[in-house]
Structure formats: structure tokens, C-alpha cells
Coordinates of C-alpha atoms in Angstrom, one line a residue:
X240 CA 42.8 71.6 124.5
X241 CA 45.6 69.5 125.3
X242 CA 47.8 71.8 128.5
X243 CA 52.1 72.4 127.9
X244 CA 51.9 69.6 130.8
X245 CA 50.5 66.8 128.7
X246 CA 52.4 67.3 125.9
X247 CA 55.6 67.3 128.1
X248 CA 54.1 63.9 128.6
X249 CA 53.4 62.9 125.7
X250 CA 56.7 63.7 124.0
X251 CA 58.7 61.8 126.9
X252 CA 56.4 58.6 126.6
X253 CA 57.9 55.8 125.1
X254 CA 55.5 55.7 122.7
X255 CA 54.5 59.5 121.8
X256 CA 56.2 58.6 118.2
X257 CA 53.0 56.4 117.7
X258 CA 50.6 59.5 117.9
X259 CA 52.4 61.0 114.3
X260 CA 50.2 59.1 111.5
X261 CA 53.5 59.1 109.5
X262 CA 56.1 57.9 111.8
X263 CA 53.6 55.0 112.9
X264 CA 53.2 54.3 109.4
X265 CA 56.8 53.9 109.4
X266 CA 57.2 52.0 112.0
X267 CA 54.9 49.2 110.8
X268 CA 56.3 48.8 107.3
X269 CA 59.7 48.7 109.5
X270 CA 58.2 45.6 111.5
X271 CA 56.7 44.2 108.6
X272 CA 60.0 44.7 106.4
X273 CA 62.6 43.1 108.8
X274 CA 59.8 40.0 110.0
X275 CA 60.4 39.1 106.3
X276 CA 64.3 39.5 107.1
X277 CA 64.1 37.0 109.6
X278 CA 62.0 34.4 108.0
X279 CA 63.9 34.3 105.0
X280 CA 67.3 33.9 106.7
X281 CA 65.3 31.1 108.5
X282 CA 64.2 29.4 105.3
X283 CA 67.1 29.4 103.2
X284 CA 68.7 28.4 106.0
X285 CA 66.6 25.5 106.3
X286 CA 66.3 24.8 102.8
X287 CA 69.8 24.1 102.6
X288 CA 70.0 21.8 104.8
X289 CA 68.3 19.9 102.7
X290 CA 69.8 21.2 99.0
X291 CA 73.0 20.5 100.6
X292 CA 73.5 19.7 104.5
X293 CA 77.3 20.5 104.5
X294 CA 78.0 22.8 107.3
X295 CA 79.9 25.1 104.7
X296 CA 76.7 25.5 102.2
X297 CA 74.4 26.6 105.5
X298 CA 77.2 28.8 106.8
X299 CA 77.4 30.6 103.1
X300 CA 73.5 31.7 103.7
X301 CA 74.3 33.5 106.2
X302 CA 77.6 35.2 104.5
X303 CA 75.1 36.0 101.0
X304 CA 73.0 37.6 103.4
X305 CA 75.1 39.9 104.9
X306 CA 77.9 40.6 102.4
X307 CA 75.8 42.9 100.0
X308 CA 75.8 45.5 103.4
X309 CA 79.8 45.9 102.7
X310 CA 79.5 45.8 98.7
X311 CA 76.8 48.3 98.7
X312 CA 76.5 50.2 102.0
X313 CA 77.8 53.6 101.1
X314 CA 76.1 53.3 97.2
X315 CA 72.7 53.0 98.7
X316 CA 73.5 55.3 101.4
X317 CA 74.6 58.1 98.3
X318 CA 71.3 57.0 95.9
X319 CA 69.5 57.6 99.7
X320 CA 70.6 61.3 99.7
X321 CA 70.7 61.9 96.0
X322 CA 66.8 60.9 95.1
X323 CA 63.6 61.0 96.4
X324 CA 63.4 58.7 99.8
X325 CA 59.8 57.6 99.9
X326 CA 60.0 56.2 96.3
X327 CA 63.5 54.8 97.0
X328 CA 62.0 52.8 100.0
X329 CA 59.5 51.8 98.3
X330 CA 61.2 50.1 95.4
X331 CA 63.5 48.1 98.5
X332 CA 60.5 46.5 99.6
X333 CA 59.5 45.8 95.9
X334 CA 63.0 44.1 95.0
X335 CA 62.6 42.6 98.3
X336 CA 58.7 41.1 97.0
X337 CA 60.6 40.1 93.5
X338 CA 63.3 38.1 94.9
X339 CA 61.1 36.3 97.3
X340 CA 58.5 35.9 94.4
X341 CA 61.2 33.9 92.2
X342 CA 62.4 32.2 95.3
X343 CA 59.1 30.4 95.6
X344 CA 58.2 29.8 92.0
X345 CA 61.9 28.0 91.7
X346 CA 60.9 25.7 95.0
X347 CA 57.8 25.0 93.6
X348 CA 59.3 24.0 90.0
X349 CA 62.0 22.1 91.7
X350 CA 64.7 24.0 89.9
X351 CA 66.0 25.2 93.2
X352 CA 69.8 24.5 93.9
X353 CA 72.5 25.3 96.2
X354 CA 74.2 28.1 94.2
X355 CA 71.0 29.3 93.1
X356 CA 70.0 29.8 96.5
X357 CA 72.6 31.4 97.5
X358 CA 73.0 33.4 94.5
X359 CA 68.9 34.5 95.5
X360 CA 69.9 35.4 99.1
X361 CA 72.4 37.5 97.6
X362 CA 70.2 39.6 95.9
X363 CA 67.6 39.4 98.6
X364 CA 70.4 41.1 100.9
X365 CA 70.9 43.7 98.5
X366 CA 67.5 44.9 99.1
X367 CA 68.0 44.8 102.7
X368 CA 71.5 46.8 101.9
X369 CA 69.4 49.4 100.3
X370 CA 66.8 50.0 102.9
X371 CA 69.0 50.2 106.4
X372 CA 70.6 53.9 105.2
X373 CA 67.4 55.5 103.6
X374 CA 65.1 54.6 106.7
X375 CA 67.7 55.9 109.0
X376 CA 67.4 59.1 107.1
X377 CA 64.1 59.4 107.5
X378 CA 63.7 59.6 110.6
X379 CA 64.6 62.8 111.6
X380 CA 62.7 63.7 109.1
X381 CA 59.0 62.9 110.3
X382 CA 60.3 63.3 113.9
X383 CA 60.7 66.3 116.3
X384 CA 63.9 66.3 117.8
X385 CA 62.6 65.5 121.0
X386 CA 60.6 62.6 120.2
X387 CA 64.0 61.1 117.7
X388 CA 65.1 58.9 120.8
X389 CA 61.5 57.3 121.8
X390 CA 61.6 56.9 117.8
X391 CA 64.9 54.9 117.9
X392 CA 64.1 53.1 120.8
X393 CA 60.7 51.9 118.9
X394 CA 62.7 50.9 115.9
X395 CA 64.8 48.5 118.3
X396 CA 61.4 46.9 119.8
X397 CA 60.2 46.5 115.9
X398 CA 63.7 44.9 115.5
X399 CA 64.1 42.8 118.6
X400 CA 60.5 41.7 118.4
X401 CA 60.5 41.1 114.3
X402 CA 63.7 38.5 115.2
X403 CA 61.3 37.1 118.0
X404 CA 58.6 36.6 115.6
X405 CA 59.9 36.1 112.3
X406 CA 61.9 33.0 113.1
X407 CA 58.4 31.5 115.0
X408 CA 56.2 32.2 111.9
X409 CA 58.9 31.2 109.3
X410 CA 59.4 27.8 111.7
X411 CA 55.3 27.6 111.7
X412 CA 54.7 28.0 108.0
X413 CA 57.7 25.2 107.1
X414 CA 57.0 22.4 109.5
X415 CA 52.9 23.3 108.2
X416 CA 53.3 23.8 104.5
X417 CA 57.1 23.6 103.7
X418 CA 59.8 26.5 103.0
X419 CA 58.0 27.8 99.3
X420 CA 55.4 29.5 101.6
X421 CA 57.5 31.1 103.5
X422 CA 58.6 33.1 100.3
X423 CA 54.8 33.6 99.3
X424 CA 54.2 35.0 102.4
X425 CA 56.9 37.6 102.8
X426 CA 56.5 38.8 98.9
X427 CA 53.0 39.6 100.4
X428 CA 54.2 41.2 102.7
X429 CA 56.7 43.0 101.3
X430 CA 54.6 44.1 98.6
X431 CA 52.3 45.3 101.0
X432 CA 54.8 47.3 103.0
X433 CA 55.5 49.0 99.7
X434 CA 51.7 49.9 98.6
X435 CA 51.7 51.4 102.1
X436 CA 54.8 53.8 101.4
X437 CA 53.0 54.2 98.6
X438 CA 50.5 56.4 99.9
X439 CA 52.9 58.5 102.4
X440 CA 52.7 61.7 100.6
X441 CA 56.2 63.2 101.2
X442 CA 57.3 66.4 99.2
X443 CA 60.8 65.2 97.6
X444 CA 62.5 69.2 96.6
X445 CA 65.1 68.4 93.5
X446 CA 68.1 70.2 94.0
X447 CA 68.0 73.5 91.0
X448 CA 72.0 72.3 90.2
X449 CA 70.5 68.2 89.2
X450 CA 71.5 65.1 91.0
X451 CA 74.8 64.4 92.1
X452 CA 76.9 62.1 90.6
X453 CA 77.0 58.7 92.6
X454 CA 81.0 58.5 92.7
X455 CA 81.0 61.7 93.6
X456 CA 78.1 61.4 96.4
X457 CA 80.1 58.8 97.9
X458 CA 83.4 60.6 97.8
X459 CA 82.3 63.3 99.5
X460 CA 80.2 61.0 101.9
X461 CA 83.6 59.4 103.2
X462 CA 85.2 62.8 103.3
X463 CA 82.7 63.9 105.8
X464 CA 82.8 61.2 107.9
X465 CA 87.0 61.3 107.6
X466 CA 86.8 65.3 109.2
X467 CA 83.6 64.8 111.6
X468 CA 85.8 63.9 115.1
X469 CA 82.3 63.3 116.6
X470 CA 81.6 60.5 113.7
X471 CA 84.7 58.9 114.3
X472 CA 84.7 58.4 117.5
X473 CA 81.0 57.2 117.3
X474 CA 82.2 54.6 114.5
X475 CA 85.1 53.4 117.0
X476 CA 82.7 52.4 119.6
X477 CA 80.2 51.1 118.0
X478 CA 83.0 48.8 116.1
X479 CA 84.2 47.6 120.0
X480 CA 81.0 47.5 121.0
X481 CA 79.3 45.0 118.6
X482 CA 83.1 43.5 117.9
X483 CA 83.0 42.2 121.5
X484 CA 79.1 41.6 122.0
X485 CA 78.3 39.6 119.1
X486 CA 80.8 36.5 120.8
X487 CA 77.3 36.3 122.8
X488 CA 74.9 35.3 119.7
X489 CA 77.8 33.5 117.6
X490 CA 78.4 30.9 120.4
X491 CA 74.8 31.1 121.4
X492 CA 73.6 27.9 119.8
X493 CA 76.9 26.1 121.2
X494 CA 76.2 27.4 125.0
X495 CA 72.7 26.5 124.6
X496 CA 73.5 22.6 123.8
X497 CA 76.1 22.6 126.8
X498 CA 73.7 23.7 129.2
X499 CA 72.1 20.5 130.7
X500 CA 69.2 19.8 129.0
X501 CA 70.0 22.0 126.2
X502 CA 68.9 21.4 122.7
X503 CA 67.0 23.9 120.1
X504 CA 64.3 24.6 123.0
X505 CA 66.8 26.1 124.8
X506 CA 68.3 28.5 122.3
X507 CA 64.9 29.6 121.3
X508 CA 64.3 30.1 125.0
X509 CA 67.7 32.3 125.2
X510 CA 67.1 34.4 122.6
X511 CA 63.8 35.4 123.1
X512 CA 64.9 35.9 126.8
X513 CA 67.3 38.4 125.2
X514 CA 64.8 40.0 122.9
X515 CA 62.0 40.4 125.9
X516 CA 65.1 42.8 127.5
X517 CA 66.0 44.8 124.5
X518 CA 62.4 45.4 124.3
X519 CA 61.8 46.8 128.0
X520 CA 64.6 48.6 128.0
X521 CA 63.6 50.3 124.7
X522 CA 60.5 51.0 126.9
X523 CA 62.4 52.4 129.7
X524 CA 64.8 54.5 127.5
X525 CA 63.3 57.2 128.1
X526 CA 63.7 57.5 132.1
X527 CA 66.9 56.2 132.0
X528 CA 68.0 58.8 129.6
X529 CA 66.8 61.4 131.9
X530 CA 69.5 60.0 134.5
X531 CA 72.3 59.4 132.9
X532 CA 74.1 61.2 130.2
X533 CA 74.8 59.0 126.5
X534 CA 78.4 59.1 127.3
X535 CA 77.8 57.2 130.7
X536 CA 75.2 55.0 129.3
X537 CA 77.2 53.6 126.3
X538 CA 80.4 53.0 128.5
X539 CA 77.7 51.2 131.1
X540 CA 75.8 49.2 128.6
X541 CA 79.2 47.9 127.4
X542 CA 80.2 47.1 131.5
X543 CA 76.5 45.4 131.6
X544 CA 76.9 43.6 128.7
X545 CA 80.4 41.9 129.6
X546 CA 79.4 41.5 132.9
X547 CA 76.1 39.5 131.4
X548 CA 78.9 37.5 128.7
X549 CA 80.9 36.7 132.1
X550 CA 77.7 35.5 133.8
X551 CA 76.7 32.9 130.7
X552 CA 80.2 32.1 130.6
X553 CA 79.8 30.3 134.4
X554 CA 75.9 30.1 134.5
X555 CA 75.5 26.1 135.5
X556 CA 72.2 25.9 134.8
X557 CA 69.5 27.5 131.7
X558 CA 68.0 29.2 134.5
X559 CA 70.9 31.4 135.3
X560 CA 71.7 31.6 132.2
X561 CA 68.3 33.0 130.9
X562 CA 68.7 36.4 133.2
X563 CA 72.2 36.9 131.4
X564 CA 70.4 36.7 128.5
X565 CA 67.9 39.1 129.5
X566 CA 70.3 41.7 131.0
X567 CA 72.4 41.1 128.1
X568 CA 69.9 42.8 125.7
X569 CA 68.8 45.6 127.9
X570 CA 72.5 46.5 128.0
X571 CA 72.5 46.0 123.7
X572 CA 69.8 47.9 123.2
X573 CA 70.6 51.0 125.6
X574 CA 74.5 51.0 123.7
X575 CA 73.4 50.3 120.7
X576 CA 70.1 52.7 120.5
X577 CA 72.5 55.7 121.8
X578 CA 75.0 55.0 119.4
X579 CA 72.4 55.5 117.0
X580 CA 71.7 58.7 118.6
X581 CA 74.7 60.3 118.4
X582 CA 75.3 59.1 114.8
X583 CA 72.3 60.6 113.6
X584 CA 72.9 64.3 116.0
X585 CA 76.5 64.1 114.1
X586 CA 75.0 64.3 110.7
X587 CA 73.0 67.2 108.9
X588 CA 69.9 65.8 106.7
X589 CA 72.4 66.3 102.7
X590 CA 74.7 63.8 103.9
X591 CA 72.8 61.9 106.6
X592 CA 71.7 58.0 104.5
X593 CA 75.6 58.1 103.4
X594 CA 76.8 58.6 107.2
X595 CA 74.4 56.2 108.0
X596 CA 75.4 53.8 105.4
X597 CA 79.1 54.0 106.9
X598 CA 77.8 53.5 110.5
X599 CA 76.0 49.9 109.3
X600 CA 79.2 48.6 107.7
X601 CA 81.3 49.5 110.8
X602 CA 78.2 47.5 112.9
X603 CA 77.7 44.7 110.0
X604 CA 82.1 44.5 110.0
X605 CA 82.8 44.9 113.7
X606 CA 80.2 42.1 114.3
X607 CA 81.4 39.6 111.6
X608 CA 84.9 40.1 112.4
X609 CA 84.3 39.4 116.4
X610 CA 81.9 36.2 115.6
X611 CA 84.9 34.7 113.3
X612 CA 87.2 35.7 116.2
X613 CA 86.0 34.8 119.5
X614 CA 84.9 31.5 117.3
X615 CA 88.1 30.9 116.3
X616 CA 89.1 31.5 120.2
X617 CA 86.4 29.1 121.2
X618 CA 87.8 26.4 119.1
X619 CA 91.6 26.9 120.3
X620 CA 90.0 26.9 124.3
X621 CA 86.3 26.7 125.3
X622 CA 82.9 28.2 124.3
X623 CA 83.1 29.4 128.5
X624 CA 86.6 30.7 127.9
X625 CA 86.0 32.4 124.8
X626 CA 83.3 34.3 126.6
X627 CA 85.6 35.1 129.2
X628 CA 87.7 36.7 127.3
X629 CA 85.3 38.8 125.1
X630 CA 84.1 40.0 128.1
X631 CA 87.0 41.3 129.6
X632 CA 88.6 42.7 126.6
X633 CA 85.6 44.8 125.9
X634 CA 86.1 46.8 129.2
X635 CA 89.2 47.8 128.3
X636 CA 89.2 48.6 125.1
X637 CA 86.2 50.7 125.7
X638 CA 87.9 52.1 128.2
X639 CA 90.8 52.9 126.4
X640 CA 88.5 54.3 123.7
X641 CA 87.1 56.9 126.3
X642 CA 90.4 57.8 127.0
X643 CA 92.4 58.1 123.9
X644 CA 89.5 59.6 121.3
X645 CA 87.2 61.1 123.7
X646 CA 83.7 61.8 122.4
X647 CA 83.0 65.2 124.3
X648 CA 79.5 64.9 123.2
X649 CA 79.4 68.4 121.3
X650 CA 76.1 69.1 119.5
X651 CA 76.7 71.5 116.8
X652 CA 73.4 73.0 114.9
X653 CA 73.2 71.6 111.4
X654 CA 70.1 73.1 110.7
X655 CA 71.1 74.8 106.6
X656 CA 72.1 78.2 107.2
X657 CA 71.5 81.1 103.7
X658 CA 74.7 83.5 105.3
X659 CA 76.5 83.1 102.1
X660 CA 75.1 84.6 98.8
X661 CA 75.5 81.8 96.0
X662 CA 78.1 83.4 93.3
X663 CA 76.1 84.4 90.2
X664 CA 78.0 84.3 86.8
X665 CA 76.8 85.5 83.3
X666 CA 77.8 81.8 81.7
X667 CA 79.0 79.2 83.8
X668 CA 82.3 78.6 83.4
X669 CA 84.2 75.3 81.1
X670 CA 84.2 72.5 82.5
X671 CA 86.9 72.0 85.1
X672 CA 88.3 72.4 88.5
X673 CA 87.7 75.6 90.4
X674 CA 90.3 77.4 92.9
X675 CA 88.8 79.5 95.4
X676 CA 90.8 81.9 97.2
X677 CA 90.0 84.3 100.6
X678 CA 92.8 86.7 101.6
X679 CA 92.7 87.7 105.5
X680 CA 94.6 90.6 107.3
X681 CA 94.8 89.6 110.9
X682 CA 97.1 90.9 114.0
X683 CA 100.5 88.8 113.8
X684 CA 100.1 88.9 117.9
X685 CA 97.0 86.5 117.2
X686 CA 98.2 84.0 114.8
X687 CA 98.4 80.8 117.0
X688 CA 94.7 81.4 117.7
X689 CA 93.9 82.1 113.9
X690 CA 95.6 79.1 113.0
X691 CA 94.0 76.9 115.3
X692 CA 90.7 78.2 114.0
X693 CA 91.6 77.3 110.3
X694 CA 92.0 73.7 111.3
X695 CA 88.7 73.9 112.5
X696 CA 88.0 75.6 108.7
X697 CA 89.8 72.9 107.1
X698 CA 87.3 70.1 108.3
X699 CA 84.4 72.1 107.8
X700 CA 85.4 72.8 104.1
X701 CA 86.4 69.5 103.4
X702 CA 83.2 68.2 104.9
X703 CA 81.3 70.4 102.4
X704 CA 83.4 68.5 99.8
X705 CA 85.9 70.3 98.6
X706 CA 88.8 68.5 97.0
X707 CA 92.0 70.0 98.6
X708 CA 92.5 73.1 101.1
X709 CA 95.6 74.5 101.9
X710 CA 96.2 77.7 103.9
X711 CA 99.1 80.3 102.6
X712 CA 101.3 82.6 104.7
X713 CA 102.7 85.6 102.8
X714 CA 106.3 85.9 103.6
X715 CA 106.6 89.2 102.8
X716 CA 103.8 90.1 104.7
X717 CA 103.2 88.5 107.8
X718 CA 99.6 89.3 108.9
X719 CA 98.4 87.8 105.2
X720 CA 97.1 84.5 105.0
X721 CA 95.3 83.4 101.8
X722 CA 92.6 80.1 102.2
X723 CA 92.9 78.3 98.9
X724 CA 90.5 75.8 98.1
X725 CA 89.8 73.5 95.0
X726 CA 86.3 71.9 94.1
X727 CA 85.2 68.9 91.4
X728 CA 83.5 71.5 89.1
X729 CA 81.5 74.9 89.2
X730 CA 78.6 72.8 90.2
X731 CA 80.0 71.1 92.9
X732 CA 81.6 74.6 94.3
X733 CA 77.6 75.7 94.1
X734 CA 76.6 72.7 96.0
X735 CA 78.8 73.9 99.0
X736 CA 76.7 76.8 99.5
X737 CA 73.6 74.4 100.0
X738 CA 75.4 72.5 102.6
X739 CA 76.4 75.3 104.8
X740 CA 74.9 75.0 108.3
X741 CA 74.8 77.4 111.4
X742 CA 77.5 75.8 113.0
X743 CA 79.6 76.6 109.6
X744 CA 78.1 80.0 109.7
X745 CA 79.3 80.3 113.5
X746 CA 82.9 79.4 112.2
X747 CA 82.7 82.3 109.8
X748 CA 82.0 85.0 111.8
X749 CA 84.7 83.7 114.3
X750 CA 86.9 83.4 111.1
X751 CA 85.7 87.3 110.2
X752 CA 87.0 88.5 113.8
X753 CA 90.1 88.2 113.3
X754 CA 90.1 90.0 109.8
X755 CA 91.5 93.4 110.5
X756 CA 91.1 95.0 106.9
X757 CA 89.4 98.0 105.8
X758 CA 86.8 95.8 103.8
X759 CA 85.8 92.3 104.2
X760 CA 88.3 89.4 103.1
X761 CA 88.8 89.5 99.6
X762 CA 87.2 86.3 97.0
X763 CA 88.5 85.6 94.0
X764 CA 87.5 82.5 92.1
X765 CA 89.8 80.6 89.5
X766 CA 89.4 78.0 86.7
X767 CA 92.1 75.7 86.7
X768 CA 93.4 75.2 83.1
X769 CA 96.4 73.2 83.8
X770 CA 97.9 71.3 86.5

């Protein structure tokens, strides 16, 4: 029998996750599934080079890959919390097989063009839109809470080391058989990614009210992000962070042919380089959690990572230059994988693939808009000075971020709480919007204190999803407030009381202290006819 001591051990190893049949299930359909990413944004690339070598068409691959992630982030993110996950991420890496599937039979045919191609790569990138947001939500899931950062911190090494390999197999498979292979392949492997969900056996519980409606889903999925102050001040730095640290990879390939010697050899030999230190310090995450708090280690990762930007910037030869590299993705990982962290601590399980969605267009955003920048910098001035300058700029505008919205690093318990009993009804009322109203009595010598505390109620109910809350003063009577709140439907008022959590629950009784009425605070519930 296994002592407490060894299991301390074995949930602090780096790779404990491994040990839970499902999460390592998980993680190899994760490999698999972005190894296909990288070889096919490797292939089309290289196929239209030949379609049509204009810088423009090859630079457009790139753009179809990635623009489905701001078209369709926060829909997939909604379908992710509205139906069953396993047999949602299972029909991604199905799509995914399809869309490969049709690449290779119209290379084959020879009916392949440029627009179709890109038209393809599009839709290929809306399966890869789909399966970032229901995989993040997973996670927790099949995880202890413990074990979620060693879990994270695998999904970067399946990350870092699917972009090492991807790129060397889809290279292999064209210069050996030519670029319609490379689609075979990854429909293989995409459709056996999917047989191997397949067989997870998850228990998906339907909701007794139905599905949600998507619009709605999403509305709601923005709201709570909007009142969450922990979210948005995760979203602001991971937008600095990946705005500044992407200057890095966009002027890679530029810094890599100005080195002496440079040429393809020694980007390849750069990125890996950077890949080999995301992937140790994924290893190491762990211990270096243990000694510093994620506060301290986002800010430092950001420090390390300019200071690595500043290093290529003046590294003479490919040899100084391959440490920076190095250094440079221990520091992206460690930000980056606590980022991740946080996002997915801010976020209970109804509403966690549509945070998640939001995070990935603020990464996928941030990143594009600093690549065009610090490009567009390097073309005024000089790949060495546009480095420069991202590297500086990044420390103090992180800095400024820690400052201004501080992230006080607050973990509330959104585990669902059953305080409230659901409102039963004899015949559920027309259709329409519903009012709810709660009259409280306080002490007029604690109002400042009770209104403070109804801002806090404010974000929580609006985080629910609630369409509008306002809170009333009597004038006549001074200790008589009345919270008035208004909700889509009598479905979606029901759906509140699923999404209560402790924390919320916490906020009530707090809320119920200052109530100084004979009986508890009075609920009445209205259907709004007009208005």
C-alpha cells in the first residue's frame, strides 16, 4: 500500500498526471492532434510556394489558419459548455481527418489551386478553433486540483514538442513522397485521435431545463468575463505578454539569415533550441512553483523573456544566440503555463470552454497584432532594433499592469453550491422577461458597508447572467433597499440557481447580515408584460 509520503510524491512529480488512464489518454490525442497542426501549416505552406510563390499567397496560409480562432472562438467555446465534451472533441478531430482527406484527394487529382487551398486551410483552422476551448475545459475535469499545474505544464511539452516534431516529419514526408502525404498521414492520425476519444467513457449529465441557446451561451459568456476582475486582469497580461514576446518568432527567420552562417539550418536550430527550454522548464514547473508565487513568476518570465529578446537582439554569433533562444522558452512557458493557471482557477466548470474561448482570442489577437507591429518597426529601423524595443516596452507595460489592475491572486471556491431552493411554479409562466425583486431592512449607520457589498452582488448576478440589476433606495424609508433584477426568460432565471457557487453562497449570508427584519428579505417575482 502506497504511504501519504509517496503520494505527496507522486502528485508533485512532473509527470503524476501520466499515472490517470484518462488524462494520459488525453494527453496523447493532444500530441497527436497539434503534430497534425504543425505539419499541415508546414504543407500548405510549402505547397504554395509552388501553387503561387508570391510572398502575399504564402503569408495568407498563415492568416486562414489562424483567423477562424477570432470568427469562432467564443461559439465553440458556448457549443463546448452547452453539449456533451467527449463527443464534441471527438467530431474536431473528425472535421480535422475530413479536411485533410479532401486536401490530399485534390493534390492527387491536380485540381488543387491557390484559393482552394486557402479556402481548405480555412476550414482546417476551424477545427482547430473548435478543439482549443473544449480541451481546456476538460481538464479540470479528469484532474485533481493538485495535479491541474503538472497537467498544464505536460500540455505545453505536448505543444512545444508537437511544433519540434511536426515540422521534421511534415519536412520528411515532402522532400520523400511530396506534400499529398502529408494530408494522408494526418487524416490518419486525426481519425485515430478520434477512435481513441471514442472509447473514453465520460458521463455527459443534460441539464433538466434543455440546452441553452448559443447566442445566449455566448452572451452570458462575455458577461462573465466583463464582471470577473480576476479574468480581466488575467486577459490584460496575457495580451502584453504574448503582444510583446511574439516580436521573438515573427522576426525569427530574419535574425536567423543575419547571423553569420545563417540560412534554414539555423532557424531550425533556434527553434528547437527554444522548444528544448519550454520543455525543461515544463519539467521543472513544479519546483519552481514551490518557490515562487504565480504573481512573481509571470512578472519574471516577462523580465526573462525581454531580457532573452535583448540578448538575440546583440548575440554576434548563432552560438549566443541559441541560449537566448533557450532561456527565451523557459521564460514562455513558465508565463504562459501560469497564465493558464489562473484563467482556468478564475472560472467555475458551466462557463469554463467559453472563458477559455475568450482567453485564446486575447493570446491568438495579442500575438498577431505584436508580429504585424514590431514587423512593421523592423522594416522602419532594424530586425536588432525592433527587438530592442519589444524588449523594453514589455517591462514596462507589465509593470504598469501590476500596478494599475493588480491581480491580488484571490481564489474563490466555485465548486456549485444547492443554498437556494429552485422556485417551483404550478405552470411556468408566458414567455417573457422576468423581474426579480429582494427587499432588505438594514441599519442606516451601515449603509456604506452594505453598498459596497451590493457591488460585489452586482458582478456576481450579472455573472450568473442576468440581464440588468439595479439596486433601489426607498426615500421614504431609508433603511429599505430593494435588489431588482431582470433575466432572458423563466428558464434562464432557473438556470441561475444551477450556477450558484460557495463563493456566491458566501456573498449571501454576508448580504443576510445586514438584514435586520423580523423575517428573511422578502422575494417577489414578476413577468414583465410591457416595457
Amino acid at each position: 500500500m502506497p504511504t501519504a509520503s509517496a503520494e505527496q510524491r507522486a502528485s508533485n512529480s512532473p509527470f503524476g498526471p501520466l499515472r490517470l488512464p484518462v488524462f494520459r489518454m488525453l494527453w496523447i490525442t493532444w500530441f497527436a492532434a497539434n503534430t497534425t497542426m504543425w505539419m499541415n501549416d508546414v504543407a500548405a505552406a510549402w505547397l504554395m510556394t509552388s501553387l503561387a510563390p508570391s510572398p502575399l499567397w504564402v503569408a495568407l496560409v498563415q492568416a486562414a489558419s489562424t483567423l477562424p480562432v477570432f470568427l469562432l472562438g467564443l461559439p465553440s467555446g458556448a457549443l463546448a459548455d452547452i453539449v456533451d465534451r467527449r463527443r464534441y472533441f471527438m467530431v474536431t478531430q473528425f472535421w480535422v481527418a475530413g479536411i485533410a482527406s479532401v486536401l490530399c484527394v485534390a493534390v492527387l487529382l491536380g485540381w488543387m489551386t491557390p484559393a482552394l487551398l486557402l479556402l481548405l486551410t480555412f476550414a482546417n483552422g476551424v477545427g482547430l478553433a473548435m478543439r482549443w476551448p473544449v480541451f481546456s475545459a476538460i481538464m479540470p475535469e479528469v484532474l485533481p486540483r493538485a495535479q491541474l499545474p503538472q497537467g498544464l505544464a505536460l500540455n505545453g511539452i505536448a505543444m512545444n514538442g508537437s511544433r519540434i516534431v511536426g515540422p521534421l516529419l511534415a519536412g520528411a514526408i515532402i522532400a520523400g513522397a511530396g506534400s499529398a502525404w502529408v494530408f494522408v498521414f494526418n487524416a490518419v492520425l486525426s481519425l485515430v485521435a478520434g477512435f481513441i476519444i471514442m472509447r473514453w467513457r465520460r458521463e455527459h449529465k443534460e441539464s433538466p431545463l434543455g440546452r441553452e441557446r448559443l447566442t445566449s451561451a455566448m452572451r452570458v459568456g462575455l458577461q462573465y468575463v466583463r464582471q470577473s476582475s480576476r479574468m480581466r486582469s488575467i486577459l490584460l497580461r496575457i495580451s502584453l505578454f504574448f503582444f510583446h514576446s511574439t516580436a521573438i518568432l515573427a522576426l525569427l527567420p530574419l535574425l536567423a539569415r543575419a547571423l553569420p552562417g545563417g540560412g534554414a539550418g539555423t532557424f531550425t536550430l533556434l527553434l528547437s533550441s527554444m522548444g528544448m527550454g519550454a520543455i525543461l522548464a515544463a519539467l521543472l514547473m513544479p519546483r519552481i512553483r514551490r518557490m515562487v508565487t504565480l504573481p512573481q513568476l509571470i512578472l519574471g518570465g516577462t523580465v526573462v523573456q525581454a531580457a532573452s529578446a535583448a540578448a538575440l537582439a546583440v548575440a554576434p554569433t548563432v552560438w549566443l544566440a541559441v541560449p537566448a533562444m533557450f532561456i527565451s522558452g523557459m521564460a514562455w512557458i513558465s508565463s504562459a503555463n501560469s497564465l493558464t493557471l489562473s484563467a482556468q482557477m478564475a472560472l467555475p466548470d458551466w462557463v469554463r470552454a467559453r472563458g477559455m474561448s475568450i482567453y485564446q482570442m486575447a493570446l491568438m489577437g495579442s500575438t498577431a497584432a505584436g508580429a504585424a507591429l514590431w514587423g512593421q518597426i523592423a522594416t522602419w529601423t532594424t530586425i536588432h532594433q525592433s527587438l530592442l524595443a519589444s524588449a523594453a516596452s514589455a517591462v514596462v507595460l507589465m509593470l504598469l499592469a501590476y500596478r494599475l489592475v493588480p491581480d491580488r491572486g484571490t481564489e474563490e471556491d466555485l465548486t456549485p453550491s444547492n443554498v437556494l431552493r429552485v422556485p417551483q411554479m404550478a405552470m411556468p409562466p408566458r414567455p417573457g422577461r422576468i423581474m426579480v425583486c429582494i427587499e432588505y431592512l438594514i441599519d442606516p449607520a451601515h449603509e456604506n458597508d452594505f453598498l459596497a457589498l451590493m457591488e460585489l452582488s452586482r458582478r456576481s448576478r450579472l455573472q450568473q447572467g442576468a440581464l440588468e440589476w439595479h439596486l433601489l433606495h426607498d426615500l421614504a424609508e431609508p433603511g429599505r433597499y430593494v435588489e431588482q433584477m431582470v433575466d432572458e426568460s423563466w428558464t434562464e432565471h432557473l438556470r441561475r440557481f444551477d450556477r450558484i457557487t460557495a463563493a456566491d453562497a458566501q456573498l449571501r449570508e454576508r448580504r443576510l447580515q445586514f438584514h435586520i427584519g423580523s423575517e428573511a428579505p422578502r422575494v417577489t417575482r414578476f413577468l414583465i408584460e410591457q416595457g
